[in-house]
Amino acid sequence: MMEKHFDPTGARTRWNREWDARGIFPPNDRSDREPFVIVLPPPNVTGVLHVGHILGDTVQDHLIRWKRMSGFNTLWIPGTDHAGIATQKVVEAALAREGKARADMTRDDFLTHAWKWKEHHHTRIVEQMKQLGCAFDWTREAFTLDEPRSRAVREVFVRLYEKGLIYRGDYIVNWCPSCQTAISDEEVQHEERDSKLWWIRYPSRDGDVVVATTRPETMLGDTAVAVSPEDAGKRHLVGKTVTLPIVGRQIPVVADAVVDREFGSGFVKVTPAHDPNDFGIAQRHDLPAMVVIDRAGKMTREAGADFAGLDRFEARRRVVERLEKEGVLVKVEPHRHAVGTHDRCGTVIEPLLSRQWFVRMQPLAEPAVRVVENDEITFYPPRWRNVYMSWMTNIRDWCVSRQLWWGHRIPVWYCDDCDHFTVAREDPAACGGCGGTKIRQDEDVLDTWFSSWLWTFSPMGWPDADAPDLKRYHPTSVLVTGSEIIFFWVARMIMASLEFMGEVPFRHVFLTGIVRDGIGRKMSKSLGNSPDPLDIIDQWGTDAFRFTLSMLSPPGKDVFFDEEKLEIGRNFTNKIWQASRLVLGAVEKESQPIFADGGGHDGGAFAAAWREAHGSTLSFAPDLSGEDRWILSALSRCALDTNRCFEEWRLNDGASRIYDFFWHDFCDWYLELAKVRLYGEGERRTVLAVLLHVLGESIKLMHPLMPYVTEEIWSALPMARGLLLENRYPRGDERAVDGEAEARMGLLRDVVTSVRNIRAAYRVAPSARVPVRVHAPEERAALVREAAEGILRLAGAASLEAGPAVSKEKGDAATPIGDIEVVVSLRDVVDIDAERARLEREQAKTEGDLAAVAAKLANQSFVAKAKPEVVEREREKRLRLETELARLRESIGLLRADG
RNA sequence: GGGCGAAUAGCUCAGCUGGUUAGAGCGUCUGCCUUACAAGCAGAAGGUCACAGGUUCGAAUCCUGUUUCGCCCACCA
């Protein structure tokens, strides 16, 4: 006998051990079944799992298990990301707590610490990932900074360099003064902020010029003033010079098309070293660039003795003061504009002229646009495709060098003796130009995404083109990730795979939503609103967690996650458990064998379904009741729907479908009806076999969502063979859908519901049995009589009479349903006034409905233009409503007659 | 400044290609510890589908516009 309650922790421990011991997650490399492959978006190795990861992992595990059970050779590769900046920062912070600063350490010492830190956190995060029940192939685990991935990164760098797609140059980059590294455009977060627009007069013999700026401190580095070439009123100044206040430098006025004559004063100060626009102007007009802000965000010596060493924001205040003092500050007005900040630390980005490595993206983007255009790669939900396209078609070069220590070091060596630099796969011993041995490797490392973008093939043995995994498992099937990294990662993976593999990295991109807290805020550490998934798992169980998330996550929509919602999953898990207890308890009590390995009974659709699902044969000839046929039909329907939902990436709908079937069809109706036979005296094997079959198939359907509880129950089912994961996912069968059985069940449900309704309306004690009579045409009355035992039990009826002769009289409560009428005799219990009120309410509603239908049918164009089946449906509806209405009037009349 | 998404019951959301009586979970109300389950069972109440037009025999669903909220992109300093 099963325990009274499911023990999620015990089951998790047990099945993790069991799955691991049996080694069932890695694919069969010799199989000729179609592969289904996913690479896990690698979490930050020094991070902790948050609820968002659980959602992504749940979706992927769901797909993997479903495909595996559907006959695919599945592979899911786990791994972690070295996450350059993020990791370096946490390691630095940890060292700081020990009183050590990175500045005082050698690179090697720092890296030793970083690796130690990585090892520690890696163990932890892997431990966490194992608690989710994910079917990862740990034998293929990868890390973006391990040896094989380093080889791939170097190969890629060298190839791109040789192709002219990587270059080094001096450009304005996004500089984070806090992290002291360049970052890519994608890492800049634009935030609207209230600021000011300062209007400053630059005096000139030819007439003063007034510029408007949001960054007065950069005026110290101005080397020109620009106007729009279309601005007739100002054109005469072009070629003249103006005096830079404070500094006193003479700077020229130039005309450039980027200047908008409508904005501000129509004059733009040009600071080539600190503004990307101005940098462009300077290039076009051959203007010098003067760096006045350094890498720490402090003013340089170039900024002048009065400002050198000041923080840039302090310098802003001082500069404004000076301008005011000099009488050149014309006005200050409030101005709201977007400020670039570093997405990792929130520091305001300083555009800075600096020498960096860049990847030329345009040539890589073109094929990547094509494969999406021709649907070799599809996006779910499809709207993300446009987001991808618009980014790809306006793509800009990618700054890949980072001034960090933690990461893939740039494989470039500079020579002390000549200008040549050596770009090499293996560390060179000498300069490739002059042969000199005084060479130094570039100090910088590569952007983390420079290793992540190889993630579909770098874990499969690339650059060895003959690596068996590459041949077998690439391209992968689907990428499951969040929409926030479409540019960072998805787009770049597509480009990298096309460039280096000559094929797409994956066929489909499935984008999950962002998990938010109960009031819509993004989960974040600083807000403290992200619960620890492991706490949730301990408290609620993995299955409950996974099921709840699945159910609440329409594809690509943000999820408002609230711990209370876990009740959905927990309650459902319990429901499954309890239903299983009922079934297994009943099976244990049966003395005759239900099935056997060989021989046995062979005929009939159910016997065949049993054989196909369980590989054994029934040991008796099943004698199916109406409800048996109905639940088998509903099971098939559920399996069909579920598979269809999954095919269409609507995992949440699939989850709801199974939930509804199991809870409301199987538990609420079938189990209750089954009790008639289970607790009766007759032959029980048919109902037991049906119970076992439907339960078994149901938990197969649920397995991808709730691996532990289903595996646990499966192991207790007498007909189970092997692990649940090794069994075939129910596909459903159109031919198994039994319309007649479903109609019959509908009739039974209607009768039972009507009686319950009346009982509740009159507060009939639950223990009281009431006589039930059903007025119906003989054909249908026969069906009702056939289902008598079930109706008696479910409706709490004392007796059941059905036929065309059934009549009602005063003291009866009656409810019409189409052409039948359910009559419950309550003798003195019925309150005449209450019953009349009840009937009149019903009457009003029915009259309303009828009027609507009648109006529709009276409309000539409706009858002429609507599809015939729709018109027919309306006619049937009218007939039904008319019948019901007549019965209601009859009942009301009866109450009046002698009341 | 562009683009996208959302707006349906008190709350959180379903409602796929327009067509039965707009559904579920939670919450509320009523009655039940009925030999699987009170993490449960039965019943009930609750919606002018954001607003305004339009297309159509028919609109929560399609189109246009408006409002509110959210997100993404963007070199008007």
PDB file of N, CA and C in Angstrom, chain A residues 782-863:
ATOM      1  N   ALA A 782     -33.646   4.516 -21.820  1.00  0.00           N
ATOM      2  CA  ALA A 782     -32.944   3.243 -21.698  1.00  0.00           C
ATOM      3  C   ALA A 782     -31.493   3.487 -21.291  1.00  0.00           C
ATOM      4  N   LEU A 783     -30.893   4.503 -21.880  1.00  0.00           N
ATOM      5  CA  LEU A 783     -29.512   4.834 -21.520  1.00  0.00           C
ATOM      6  C   LEU A 783     -29.418   5.240 -20.055  1.00  0.00           C
ATOM      7  N   VAL A 784     -30.407   6.018 -19.630  1.00  0.00           N
ATOM      8  CA  VAL A 784     -30.413   6.457 -18.230  1.00  0.00           C
ATOM      9  C   VAL A 784     -30.541   5.252 -17.304  1.00  0.00           C
ATOM     10  N   ARG A 785     -31.438   4.334 -17.664  1.00  0.00           N
ATOM     11  CA  ARG A 785     -31.627   3.153 -16.807  1.00  0.00           C
ATOM     12  C   ARG A 785     -30.363   2.312 -16.758  1.00  0.00           C
ATOM     13  N   GLU A 786     -29.713   2.251 -17.901  1.00  0.00           N
ATOM     14  CA  GLU A 786     -28.474   1.475 -17.976  1.00  0.00           C
ATOM     15  C   GLU A 786     -27.426   2.024 -17.017  1.00  0.00           C
ATOM     16  N   ALA A 787     -27.439   3.353 -16.846  1.00  0.00           N
ATOM     17  CA  ALA A 787     -26.434   3.993 -15.989  1.00  0.00           C
ATOM     18  C   ALA A 787     -26.951   4.181 -14.569  1.00  0.00           C
ATOM     19  N   ALA A 788     -28.039   3.465 -14.256  1.00  0.00           N
ATOM     20  CA  ALA A 788     -28.735   3.696 -12.984  1.00  0.00           C
ATOM     21  C   ALA A 788     -27.823   3.641 -11.768  1.00  0.00           C
ATOM     22  N   GLU A 789     -27.005   2.623 -11.695  1.00  0.00           N
ATOM     23  CA  GLU A 789     -26.192   2.467 -10.492  1.00  0.00           C
ATOM     24  C   GLU A 789     -25.268   3.666 -10.260  1.00  0.00           C
ATOM     25  N   GLY A 790     -24.718   4.131 -11.355  1.00  0.00           N
ATOM     26  CA  GLY A 790     -23.841   5.295 -11.249  1.00  0.00           C
ATOM     27  C   GLY A 790     -24.615   6.521 -10.815  1.00  0.00           C
ATOM     28  N   ILE A 791     -25.784   6.700 -11.393  1.00  0.00           N
ATOM     29  CA  ILE A 791     -26.595   7.872 -11.045  1.00  0.00           C
ATOM     30  C   ILE A 791     -27.028   7.797  -9.591  1.00  0.00           C
ATOM     31  N   LEU A 792     -27.443   6.628  -9.163  1.00  0.00           N
ATOM     32  CA  LEU A 792     -27.861   6.472  -7.770  1.00  0.00           C
ATOM     33  C   LEU A 792     -26.734   6.889  -6.839  1.00  0.00           C
ATOM     34  N   ARG A 793     -25.534   6.443  -7.169  1.00  0.00           N
ATOM     35  CA  ARG A 793     -24.407   6.718  -6.289  1.00  0.00           C
ATOM     36  C   ARG A 793     -24.015   8.195  -6.320  1.00  0.00           C
ATOM     37  N   LEU A 794     -23.869   8.733  -7.525  1.00  0.00           N
ATOM     38  CA  LEU A 794     -23.353  10.093  -7.637  1.00  0.00           C
ATOM     39  C   LEU A 794     -24.382  11.173  -7.272  1.00  0.00           C
ATOM     40  N   ALA A 795     -25.657  10.843  -7.465  1.00  0.00           N
ATOM     41  CA  ALA A 795     -26.678  11.852  -7.188  1.00  0.00           C
ATOM     42  C   ALA A 795     -27.259  11.680  -5.790  1.00  0.00           C
ATOM     43  N   GLY A 796     -26.872  10.603  -5.138  1.00  0.00           N
ATOM     44  CA  GLY A 796     -27.459  10.330  -3.828  1.00  0.00           C
ATOM     45  C   GLY A 796     -28.937  10.018  -3.966  1.00  0.00           C
ATOM     46  N   ALA A 797     -29.271   9.230  -4.980  1.00  0.00           N
ATOM     47  CA  ALA A 797     -30.674   8.926  -5.240  1.00  0.00           C
ATOM     48  C   ALA A 797     -31.090   7.638  -4.547  1.00  0.00           C
ATOM     49  N   ALA A 798     -32.335   7.606  -4.132  1.00  0.00           N
ATOM     50  CA  ALA A 798     -32.862   6.408  -3.487  1.00  0.00           C
ATOM     51  C   ALA A 798     -33.373   5.440  -4.544  1.00  0.00           C
ATOM     52  N   SER A 799     -33.925   6.013  -5.605  1.00  0.00           N
ATOM     53  CA  SER A 799     -34.459   5.181  -6.671  1.00  0.00           C
ATOM     54  C   SER A 799     -34.391   5.967  -7.957  1.00  0.00           C
ATOM     55  N   LEU A 800     -34.438   5.247  -9.066  1.00  0.00           N
ATOM     56  CA  LEU A 800     -34.385   5.922 -10.358  1.00  0.00           C
ATOM     57  C   LEU A 800     -35.410   5.296 -11.281  1.00  0.00           C
ATOM     58  N   GLU A 801     -36.206   6.178 -11.858  1.00  0.00           N
ATOM     59  CA  GLU A 801     -37.226   5.712 -12.789  1.00  0.00           C
ATOM     60  C   GLU A 801     -37.044   6.568 -14.031  1.00  0.00           C
ATOM     61  N   ALA A 802     -37.080   5.932 -15.208  1.00  0.00           N
ATOM     62  CA  ALA A 802     -36.908   6.733 -16.413  1.00  0.00           C
ATOM     63  C   ALA A 802     -37.809   6.213 -17.510  1.00  0.00           C
ATOM     64  N   GLY A 803     -38.445   7.128 -18.242  1.00  0.00           N
ATOM     65  CA  GLY A 803     -39.300   6.703 -19.336  1.00  0.00           C
ATOM     66  C   GLY A 803     -40.180   7.831 -19.798  1.00  0.00           C
ATOM     67  N   PRO A 804     -40.899   7.627 -20.885  1.00  0.00           N
ATOM     68  CA  PRO A 804     -41.771   8.674 -21.435  1.00  0.00           C
ATOM     69  C   PRO A 804     -42.985   8.917 -20.539  1.00  0.00           C
ATOM     70  N   ALA A 805     -43.276   7.970 -19.690  1.00  0.00           N
ATOM     71  CA  ALA A 805     -44.484   8.112 -18.874  1.00  0.00           C
ATOM     72  C   ALA A 805     -44.261   8.922 -17.607  1.00  0.00           C
ATOM     73  N   VAL A 806     -43.051   9.212 -17.289  1.00  0.00           N
ATOM     74  CA  VAL A 806     -42.779   9.926 -16.047  1.00  0.00           C
ATOM     75  C   VAL A 806     -43.459  11.292 -16.066  1.00  0.00           C
ATOM     76  N   SER A 807     -44.164  11.584 -14.987  1.00  0.00           N
ATOM     77  CA  SER A 807     -44.827  12.877 -14.919  1.00  0.00           C
ATOM     78  C   SER A 807     -44.448  13.564 -13.623  1.00  0.00           C
ATOM     79  N   LYS A 808     -44.748  14.841 -13.564  1.00  0.00           N
ATOM     80  CA  LYS A 808     -44.411  15.550 -12.338  1.00  0.00           C
ATOM     81  C   LYS A 808     -45.680  16.089 -11.693  1.00  0.00           C
ATOM     82  N   GLU A 809     -45.595  16.308 -10.444  1.00  0.00           N
ATOM     83  CA  GLU A 809     -46.753  16.860  -9.755  1.00  0.00           C
ATOM     84  C   GLU A 809     -46.286  17.873  -8.716  1.00  0.00           C
ATOM     85  N   LYS A 810     -47.247  18.463  -8.110  1.00  0.00           N
ATOM     86  CA  LYS A 810     -46.913  19.470  -7.116  1.00  0.00           C
ATOM     87  C   LYS A 810     -46.051  18.845  -6.025  1.00  0.00           C
ATOM     88  N   GLY A 811     -44.999  19.580  -5.623  1.00  0.00           N
ATOM     89  CA  GLY A 811     -44.100  19.011  -4.626  1.00  0.00           C
ATOM     90  C   GLY A 811     -42.881  18.392  -5.258  1.00  0.00           C
ATOM     91  N   ASP A 812     -42.847  18.386  -6.582  1.00  0.00           N
ATOM     92  CA  ASP A 812     -41.650  17.903  -7.268  1.00  0.00           C
ATOM     93  C   ASP A 812     -40.826  19.111  -7.694  1.00  0.00           C
ATOM     94  N   ALA A 813     -39.508  18.915  -7.707  1.00  0.00           N
ATOM     95  CA  ALA A 813     -38.653  19.939  -8.315  1.00  0.00           C
ATOM     96  C   ALA A 813     -38.188  19.356  -9.633  1.00  0.00           C
ATOM     97  N   ALA A 814     -38.284  20.132 -10.689  1.00  0.00           N
ATOM     98  CA  ALA A 814     -37.959  19.585 -12.003  1.00  0.00           C
ATOM     99  C   ALA A 814     -37.046  20.511 -12.785  1.00  0.00           C
ATOM    100  N   THR A 815     -36.103  19.909 -13.497  1.00  0.00           N
ATOM    101  CA  THR A 815     -35.191  20.695 -14.337  1.00  0.00           C
ATOM    102  C   THR A 815     -35.182  20.105 -15.745  1.00  0.00           C
ATOM    103  N   PRO A 816     -35.566  20.895 -16.720  1.00  0.00           N
ATOM    104  CA  PRO A 816     -35.519  20.390 -18.092  1.00  0.00           C
ATOM    105  C   PRO A 816     -34.112  20.513 -18.672  1.00  0.00           C
ATOM    106  N   ILE A 817     -33.709  19.466 -19.397  1.00  0.00           N
ATOM    107  CA  ILE A 817     -32.438  19.518 -20.135  1.00  0.00           C
ATOM    108  C   ILE A 817     -32.747  19.001 -21.530  1.00  0.00           C
ATOM    109  N   GLY A 818     -32.875  19.901 -22.464  1.00  0.00           N
ATOM    110  CA  GLY A 818     -33.219  19.486 -23.818  1.00  0.00           C
ATOM    111  C   GLY A 818     -34.524  18.725 -23.804  1.00  0.00           C
ATOM    112  N   ASP A 819     -34.502  17.523 -24.380  1.00  0.00           N
ATOM    113  CA  ASP A 819     -35.766  16.790 -24.487  1.00  0.00           C
ATOM    114  C   ASP A 819     -36.056  15.911 -23.287  1.00  0.00           C
ATOM    115  N   ILE A 820     -35.224  16.027 -22.251  1.00  0.00           N
ATOM    116  CA  ILE A 820     -35.542  15.237 -21.064  1.00  0.00           C
ATOM    117  C   ILE A 820     -35.816  16.186 -19.896  1.00  0.00           C
ATOM    118  N   GLU A 821     -36.371  15.611 -18.851  1.00  0.00           N
ATOM    119  CA  GLU A 821     -36.625  16.434 -17.674  1.00  0.00           C
ATOM    120  C   GLU A 821     -36.334  15.601 -16.428  1.00  0.00           C
ATOM    121  N   VAL A 822     -35.524  16.197 -15.558  1.00  0.00           N
ATOM    122  CA  VAL A 822     -35.164  15.483 -14.337  1.00  0.00           C
ATOM    123  C   VAL A 822     -36.105  15.934 -13.230  1.00  0.00           C
ATOM    124  N   VAL A 823     -36.782  14.966 -12.620  1.00  0.00           N
ATOM    125  CA  VAL A 823     -37.777  15.283 -11.611  1.00  0.00           C
ATOM    126  C   VAL A 823     -37.361  14.669 -10.276  1.00  0.00           C
ATOM    127  N   VAL A 824     -37.280  15.508  -9.261  1.00  0.00           N
ATOM    128  CA  VAL A 824     -36.943  15.003  -7.938  1.00  0.00           C
ATOM    129  C   VAL A 824     -38.126  15.282  -7.015  1.00  0.00           C
ATOM    130  N   SER A 825     -38.641  14.205  -6.435  1.00  0.00           N
ATOM    131  CA  SER A 825     -39.786  14.365  -5.531  1.00  0.00           C
ATOM    132  C   SER A 825     -39.271  14.683  -4.146  1.00  0.00           C
ATOM    133  N   LEU A 826     -39.646  15.848  -3.682  1.00  0.00           N
ATOM    134  CA  LEU A 826     -39.147  16.240  -2.370  1.00  0.00           C
ATOM    135  C   LEU A 826     -40.277  16.374  -1.368  1.00  0.00           C
ATOM    136  N   ARG A 827     -41.424  15.911  -1.781  1.00  0.00           N
ATOM    137  CA  ARG A 827     -42.611  15.964  -0.929  1.00  0.00           C
ATOM    138  C   ARG A 827     -42.699  17.282  -0.166  1.00  0.00           C
ATOM    139  N   ASP A 828     -42.674  17.206   1.135  1.00  0.00           N
ATOM    140  CA  ASP A 828     -42.909  18.403   1.934  1.00  0.00           C
ATOM    141  C   ASP A 828     -41.722  19.357   1.938  1.00  0.00           C
ATOM    142  N   VAL A 829     -40.600  18.837   1.495  1.00  0.00           N
ATOM    143  CA  VAL A 829     -39.400  19.655   1.578  1.00  0.00           C
ATOM    144  C   VAL A 829     -39.486  20.885   0.674  1.00  0.00           C
ATOM    145  N   VAL A 830     -40.173  20.709  -0.453  1.00  0.00           N
ATOM    146  CA  VAL A 830     -40.186  21.802  -1.411  1.00  0.00           C
ATOM    147  C   VAL A 830     -40.986  22.988  -0.905  1.00  0.00           C
ATOM    148  N   ASP A 831     -40.309  24.116  -0.927  1.00  0.00           N
ATOM    149  CA  ASP A 831     -40.965  25.355  -0.577  1.00  0.00           C
ATOM    150  C   ASP A 831     -41.542  25.897  -1.875  1.00  0.00           C
ATOM    151  N   ILE A 832     -42.842  25.958  -1.960  1.00  0.00           N
ATOM    152  CA  ILE A 832     -43.497  26.316  -3.213  1.00  0.00           C
ATOM    153  C   ILE A 832     -43.001  27.645  -3.758  1.00  0.00           C
ATOM    154  N   ASP A 833     -42.900  28.631  -2.892  1.00  0.00           N
ATOM    155  CA  ASP A 833     -42.485  29.954  -3.360  1.00  0.00           C
ATOM    156  C   ASP A 833     -41.047  29.932  -3.860  1.00  0.00           C
ATOM    157  N   ALA A 834     -40.204  29.220  -3.109  1.00  0.00           N
ATOM    158  CA  ALA A 834     -38.795  29.152  -3.504  1.00  0.00           C
ATOM    159  C   ALA A 834     -38.663  28.439  -4.841  1.00  0.00           C
ATOM    160  N   GLU A 835     -39.421  27.364  -4.995  1.00  0.00           N
ATOM    161  CA  GLU A 835     -39.342  26.606  -6.234  1.00  0.00           C
ATOM    162  C   GLU A 835     -39.844  27.455  -7.400  1.00  0.00           C
ATOM    163  N   ARG A 836     -40.912  28.193  -7.153  1.00  0.00           N
ATOM    164  CA  ARG A 836     -41.433  29.029  -8.231  1.00  0.00           C
ATOM    165  C   ARG A 836     -40.389  30.092  -8.606  1.00  0.00           C
ATOM    166  N   ALA A 837     -39.763  30.671  -7.597  1.00  0.00           N
ATOM    167  CA  ALA A 837     -38.744  31.682  -7.865  1.00  0.00           C
ATOM    168  C   ALA A 837     -37.600  31.083  -8.671  1.00  0.00           C
ATOM    169  N   ARG A 838     -37.189  29.885  -8.273  1.00  0.00           N
ATOM    170  CA  ARG A 838     -36.101  29.213  -8.984  1.00  0.00           C
ATOM    171  C   ARG A 838     -36.486  28.995 -10.440  1.00  0.00           C
ATOM    172  N   LEU A 839     -37.695  28.500 -10.653  1.00  0.00           N
ATOM    173  CA  LEU A 839     -38.141  28.200 -12.007  1.00  0.00           C
ATOM    174  C   LEU A 839     -38.305  29.469 -12.834  1.00  0.00           C
ATOM    175  N   GLU A 840     -38.758  30.507 -12.183  1.00  0.00           N
ATOM    176  CA  GLU A 840     -38.947  31.750 -12.934  1.00  0.00           C
ATOM    177  C   GLU A 840     -37.620  32.356 -13.359  1.00  0.00           C
ATOM    178  N   ARG A 841     -36.641  32.217 -12.487  1.00  0.00           N
ATOM    179  CA  ARG A 841     -35.296  32.674 -12.887  1.00  0.00           C
ATOM    180  C   ARG A 841     -34.832  31.906 -14.126  1.00  0.00           C
ATOM    181  N   GLU A 842     -35.024  30.613 -14.059  1.00  0.00           N
ATOM    182  CA  GLU A 842     -34.639  29.768 -15.186  1.00  0.00           C
ATOM    183  C   GLU A 842     -35.411  30.156 -16.442  1.00  0.00           C
ATOM    184  N   GLN A 843     -36.698  30.411 -16.207  1.00  0.00           N
ATOM    185  CA  GLN A 843     -37.555  30.757 -17.334  1.00  0.00           C
ATOM    186  C   GLN A 843     -37.084  32.042 -18.014  1.00  0.00           C
ATOM    187  N   ALA A 844     -36.759  33.023 -17.204  1.00  0.00           N
ATOM    188  CA  ALA A 844     -36.326  34.306 -17.755  1.00  0.00           C
ATOM    189  C   ALA A 844     -35.061  34.124 -18.586  1.00  0.00           C
ATOM    190  N   LYS A 845     -34.153  33.344 -18.049  1.00  0.00           N
ATOM    191  CA  LYS A 845     -32.890  33.112 -18.742  1.00  0.00           C
ATOM    192  C   LYS A 845     -33.144  32.388 -20.067  1.00  0.00           C
ATOM    193  N   THR A 846     -33.984  31.356 -19.995  1.00  0.00           N
ATOM    194  CA  THR A 846     -34.263  30.580 -21.201  1.00  0.00           C
ATOM    195  C   THR A 846     -34.976  31.439 -22.234  1.00  0.00           C
ATOM    196  N   GLU A 847     -35.879  32.252 -21.784  1.00  0.00           N
ATOM    197  CA  GLU A 847     -36.580  33.137 -22.718  1.00  0.00           C
ATOM    198  C   GLU A 847     -35.608  34.087 -23.411  1.00  0.00           C
ATOM    199  N   GLY A 848     -34.678  34.600 -22.634  1.00  0.00           N
ATOM    200  CA  GLY A 848     -33.666  35.499 -23.203  1.00  0.00           C
ATOM    201  C   GLY A 848     -32.854  34.810 -24.282  1.00  0.00           C
ATOM    202  N   ASP A 849     -32.401  33.622 -23.943  1.00  0.00           N
ATOM    203  CA  ASP A 849     -31.603  32.866 -24.911  1.00  0.00           C
ATOM    204  C   ASP A 849     -32.407  32.574 -26.164  1.00  0.00           C
ATOM    205  N   LEU A 850     -33.644  32.202 -25.921  1.00  0.00           N
ATOM    206  CA  LEU A 850     -34.507  31.831 -27.045  1.00  0.00           C
ATOM    207  C   LEU A 850     -34.752  33.031 -27.957  1.00  0.00           C
ATOM    208  N   ALA A 851     -34.962  34.175 -27.344  1.00  0.00           N
ATOM    209  CA  ALA A 851     -35.197  35.387 -28.131  1.00  0.00           C
ATOM    210  C   ALA A 851     -34.002  35.679 -29.032  1.00  0.00           C
ATOM    211  N   ALA A 852     -32.811  35.499 -28.471  1.00  0.00           N
ATOM    212  CA  ALA A 852     -31.602  35.766 -29.246  1.00  0.00           C
ATOM    213  C   ALA A 852     -31.505  34.826 -30.441  1.00  0.00           C
ATOM    214  N   VAL A 853     -31.778  33.565 -30.188  1.00  0.00           N
ATOM    215  CA  VAL A 853     -31.699  32.567 -31.260  1.00  0.00           C
ATOM    216  C   VAL A 853     -32.770  32.830 -32.313  1.00  0.00           C
ATOM    217  N   ALA A 854     -33.965  33.141 -31.829  1.00  0.00           N
ATOM    218  CA  ALA A 854     -35.069  33.375 -32.754  1.00  0.00           C
ATOM    219  C   ALA A 854     -34.774  34.574 -33.649  1.00  0.00           C
ATOM    220  N   ALA A 855     -34.206  35.615 -33.064  1.00  0.00           N
ATOM    221  CA  ALA A 855     -33.873  36.803 -33.836  1.00  0.00           C
ATOM    222  C   ALA A 855     -32.860  36.458 -34.923  1.00  0.00           C
ATOM    223  N   LYS A 856     -31.907  35.654 -34.558  1.00  0.00           N
ATOM    224  CA  LYS A 856     -30.893  35.233 -35.506  1.00  0.00           C
ATOM    225  C   LYS A 856     -31.531  34.513 -36.691  1.00  0.00           C
ATOM    226  N   LEU A 857     -32.419  33.575 -36.340  1.00  0.00           N
ATOM    227  CA  LEU A 857     -33.019  32.757 -37.389  1.00  0.00           C
ATOM    228  C   LEU A 857     -34.022  33.548 -38.218  1.00  0.00           C
ATOM    229  N   ALA A 858     -34.549  34.619 -37.633  1.00  0.00           N
ATOM    230  CA  ALA A 858     -35.501  35.440 -38.373  1.00  0.00           C
ATOM    231  C   ALA A 858     -34.766  36.335 -39.369  1.00  0.00           C
ATOM    232  N   ASN A 859     -33.476  36.478 -39.153  1.00  0.00           N
ATOM    233  CA  ASN A 859     -32.663  37.318 -40.027  1.00  0.00           C
ATOM    234  C   ASN A 859     -32.364  36.573 -41.331  1.00  0.00           C
ATOM    235  N   GLN A 860     -32.954  37.077 -42.417  1.00  0.00           N
ATOM    236  CA  GLN A 860     -32.811  36.388 -43.707  1.00  0.00           C
ATOM    237  C   GLN A 860     -31.347  36.251 -44.123  1.00  0.00           C
ATOM    238  N   SER A 861     -30.571  37.303 -43.917  1.00  0.00           N
ATOM    239  CA  SER A 861     -29.181  37.221 -44.384  1.00  0.00           C
ATOM    240  C   SER A 861     -28.366  36.221 -43.572  1.00  0.00           C
ATOM    241  N   PHE A 862     -28.764  36.044 -42.298  1.00  0.00           N
ATOM    242  CA  PHE A 862     -28.055  35.028 -41.514  1.00  0.00           C
ATOM    243  C   PHE A 862     -28.314  33.653 -42.115  1.00  0.00           C
ATOM    244  N   VAL A 863     -29.576  33.376 -42.354  1.00  0.00           N
ATOM    245  CA  VAL A 863     -29.945  32.057 -42.888  1.00  0.00           C
ATOM    246  C   VAL A 863     -29.308  31.849 -44.263  1.00  0.00           C
TER     247      VAL A 863
END
